[in-house]
Coordinates of C-alpha atoms in Angstrom, one line a residue:
X1 CA 84.3 99.9 104.8
X2 CA 86.7 100.5 101.8
X3 CA 88.7 97.4 101.3
X4 CA 91.6 99.1 99.5
X5 CA 92.1 102.2 101.7
X6 CA 95.0 102.5 104.2
X7 CA 93.1 102.3 107.5
X8 CA 95.1 99.9 109.7
X9 CA 98.4 100.0 111.5
X10 CA 101.0 97.3 111.4
X11 CA 100.0 96.2 114.9
X12 CA 96.4 95.7 113.6
X13 CA 97.7 93.8 110.6
X14 CA 99.7 91.5 112.9
X15 CA 96.8 90.9 115.3
X16 CA 94.2 90.2 112.6
X17 CA 96.5 88.0 110.5
X18 CA 98.0 86.1 113.4
X19 CA 101.6 87.0 112.7
X20 CA 104.3 88.6 114.8
X21 CA 106.0 91.9 114.0
X22 CA 109.2 90.2 113.0
X23 CA 107.4 88.2 110.3
X24 CA 105.5 91.2 109.1
X25 CA 108.7 93.2 108.9
X26 CA 110.4 90.4 107.0
X27 CA 107.5 90.1 104.5
X28 CA 107.4 93.9 104.0
X29 CA 111.1 94.1 103.4
X30 CA 110.9 91.3 100.9
X31 CA 108.0 93.0 99.1
X32 CA 105.5 90.2 99.9
X33 CA 103.3 92.6 101.8
X34 CA 102.9 96.2 100.7
X35 CA 102.0 99.3 102.6
X36 CA 99.0 101.1 101.2
X37 CA 99.5 104.5 99.7
X38 CA 97.8 107.5 101.3
X39 CA 97.0 110.3 98.9
X40 CA 99.1 108.6 96.2
X41 CA 102.2 108.3 98.5
X42 CA 103.5 105.6 100.8
X43 CA 104.1 107.2 104.2
X44 CA 107.6 106.8 105.5
X45 CA 107.2 106.6 109.3
X46 CA 103.9 104.9 109.9
X47 CA 103.1 101.8 108.0
X48 CA 99.4 101.6 107.0
X49 CA 97.6 98.7 105.4
X50 CA 94.3 98.0 103.7
X51 CA 91.9 95.3 104.7
X52 CA 92.8 93.4 101.6
X53 CA 96.5 93.4 102.5
X54 CA 95.6 92.1 106.0
X55 CA 93.5 89.4 104.2
X56 CA 96.6 88.5 102.1
X57 CA 98.8 88.3 105.2
X58 CA 96.2 86.0 106.9
X59 CA 96.1 83.6 103.8
X60 CA 99.9 83.7 103.7
X61 CA 100.1 82.7 107.3
X62 CA 97.7 79.8 106.8
X63 CA 99.7 78.5 103.8
X64 CA 103.1 78.7 105.5
X65 CA 101.7 77.2 108.7
X66 CA 99.6 74.3 107.4
X67 CA 101.1 73.6 103.9
X68 CA 104.7 74.6 104.4
X69 CA 104.7 76.6 101.2
X70 CA 107.5 79.3 101.2
X71 CA 106.2 82.9 101.9
X72 CA 107.1 84.1 98.4
X73 CA 104.9 81.5 96.8
X74 CA 102.2 82.2 99.4
X75 CA 102.2 85.8 98.4
X76 CA 101.7 84.9 94.7
X77 CA 98.9 82.4 95.5
X78 CA 97.1 84.8 97.9
X79 CA 97.4 87.8 95.5
X80 CA 95.9 85.8 92.6
X81 CA 93.1 84.2 94.7
X82 CA 92.2 87.6 96.4
X83 CA 92.1 89.5 93.1
X84 CA 89.8 86.9 91.5
X85 CA 87.5 86.8 94.6
X86 CA 87.3 90.6 95.0
X87 CA 86.6 91.0 91.2
X88 CA 83.9 88.3 91.3
X89 CA 82.2 89.5 94.5
X90 CA 82.8 93.2 93.8
X91 CA 84.4 93.7 97.2
X92 CA 85.8 97.2 96.9
X93 CA 83.4 98.6 99.5
X94 CA 81.4 96.4 101.9
X95 CA 79.0 97.0 104.8
X96 CA 79.6 95.5 108.2
X97 CA 76.8 93.0 107.7
X98 CA 77.8 91.9 104.2
X99 CA 78.6 88.2 103.8
X100 CA 80.2 87.1 100.5
X101 CA 79.3 84.0 98.6
X102 CA 80.9 80.8 99.9
X103 CA 84.2 80.5 98.1
X104 CA 87.3 78.3 98.1
X105 CA 90.4 78.4 96.0
X106 CA 91.9 75.2 94.7
X107 CA 95.6 75.5 94.5
X108 CA 97.9 73.2 92.5
X109 CA 101.5 73.4 91.2
X110 CA 101.7 72.7 87.5
X111 CA 104.8 73.0 85.3
X112 CA 106.6 75.0 88.0
X113 CA 103.8 77.5 88.5
X114 CA 101.0 77.9 91.0
X115 CA 97.6 77.7 89.6
X116 CA 94.5 78.8 91.5
X117 CA 90.9 78.0 90.6
X118 CA 88.2 79.9 92.5
X119 CA 85.1 78.0 93.2
X120 CA 81.9 79.8 94.3
X121 CA 78.7 78.6 95.9
X122 CA 77.8 75.2 97.0
X123 CA 78.5 73.4 93.7
X124 CA 80.6 70.2 93.7
X125 CA 84.4 70.9 94.0
X126 CA 85.4 68.6 91.2
X127 CA 83.9 66.8 88.2
X128 CA 84.8 63.2 87.9
X129 CA 86.9 64.1 84.8
X130 CA 88.9 66.7 86.9
X131 CA 89.5 64.1 89.7
X132 CA 90.8 61.6 87.2
X133 CA 93.2 64.2 85.6
X134 CA 94.7 65.4 88.9
X135 CA 98.3 64.4 88.8
X136 CA 99.7 66.7 91.5
X137 CA 98.8 67.4 95.1
X138 CA 96.5 70.3 95.7
X139 CA 95.3 72.5 98.5
X140 CA 91.9 74.0 99.2
X141 CA 91.9 77.5 100.7
X142 CA 88.8 78.8 102.6
X143 CA 88.7 82.1 100.8
X144 CA 85.3 83.4 101.9
X145 CA 85.7 82.3 105.5
X146 CA 89.1 84.0 105.9
X147 CA 87.6 87.1 104.3
X148 CA 84.7 87.1 106.8
X149 CA 87.1 86.7 109.7
X150 CA 89.4 89.6 108.6
X151 CA 86.4 91.8 107.8
X152 CA 85.0 91.4 111.3
X153 CA 88.3 92.1 112.9
X154 CA 88.9 95.2 110.8
X155 CA 85.4 96.5 111.6
X156 CA 86.1 95.9 115.3
X157 CA 89.4 97.9 115.0
X158 CA 87.6 100.8 113.3
X159 CA 84.8 100.8 116.0
X160 CA 87.4 100.8 118.8
X161 CA 89.4 103.6 117.1
X162 CA 86.3 105.8 116.7
X163 CA 85.1 105.1 120.2
X164 CA 88.5 106.1 121.7
X165 CA 88.3 109.6 120.1

């Protein structure tokens, strides 16, 4: 499956990300979620989204729900964490049975900006020096687990679509 290709409807985005249509419309209007271009153009009538945009919506939902972070900040954090994760794991095209490396993103607010630090594998989260230097609260986002969940749901949507033809 291509992770950046427009394959999914807004209904699929809402179902996979666990958000309602009103929330999706709000985030789209505010530019926090973007429709994926088809053939270099964004379609006017039907909104289509890539798997990565659905993944972003899911992370945004988790942060607004559990951390009470405003959606605009969530979009910034999710975009940064996803970009780093996709680059590190080379997740442009993935097979249905592909499982990425365990990854979490440490998120902290420093000097008025959100900082994300992607941690891969099973190494310790913090060194003792980092723990002592932490001055502000932080959040830990389950990047790889959220990706696996969204990937499975998107693969299911594609199988259901191809079977109904």
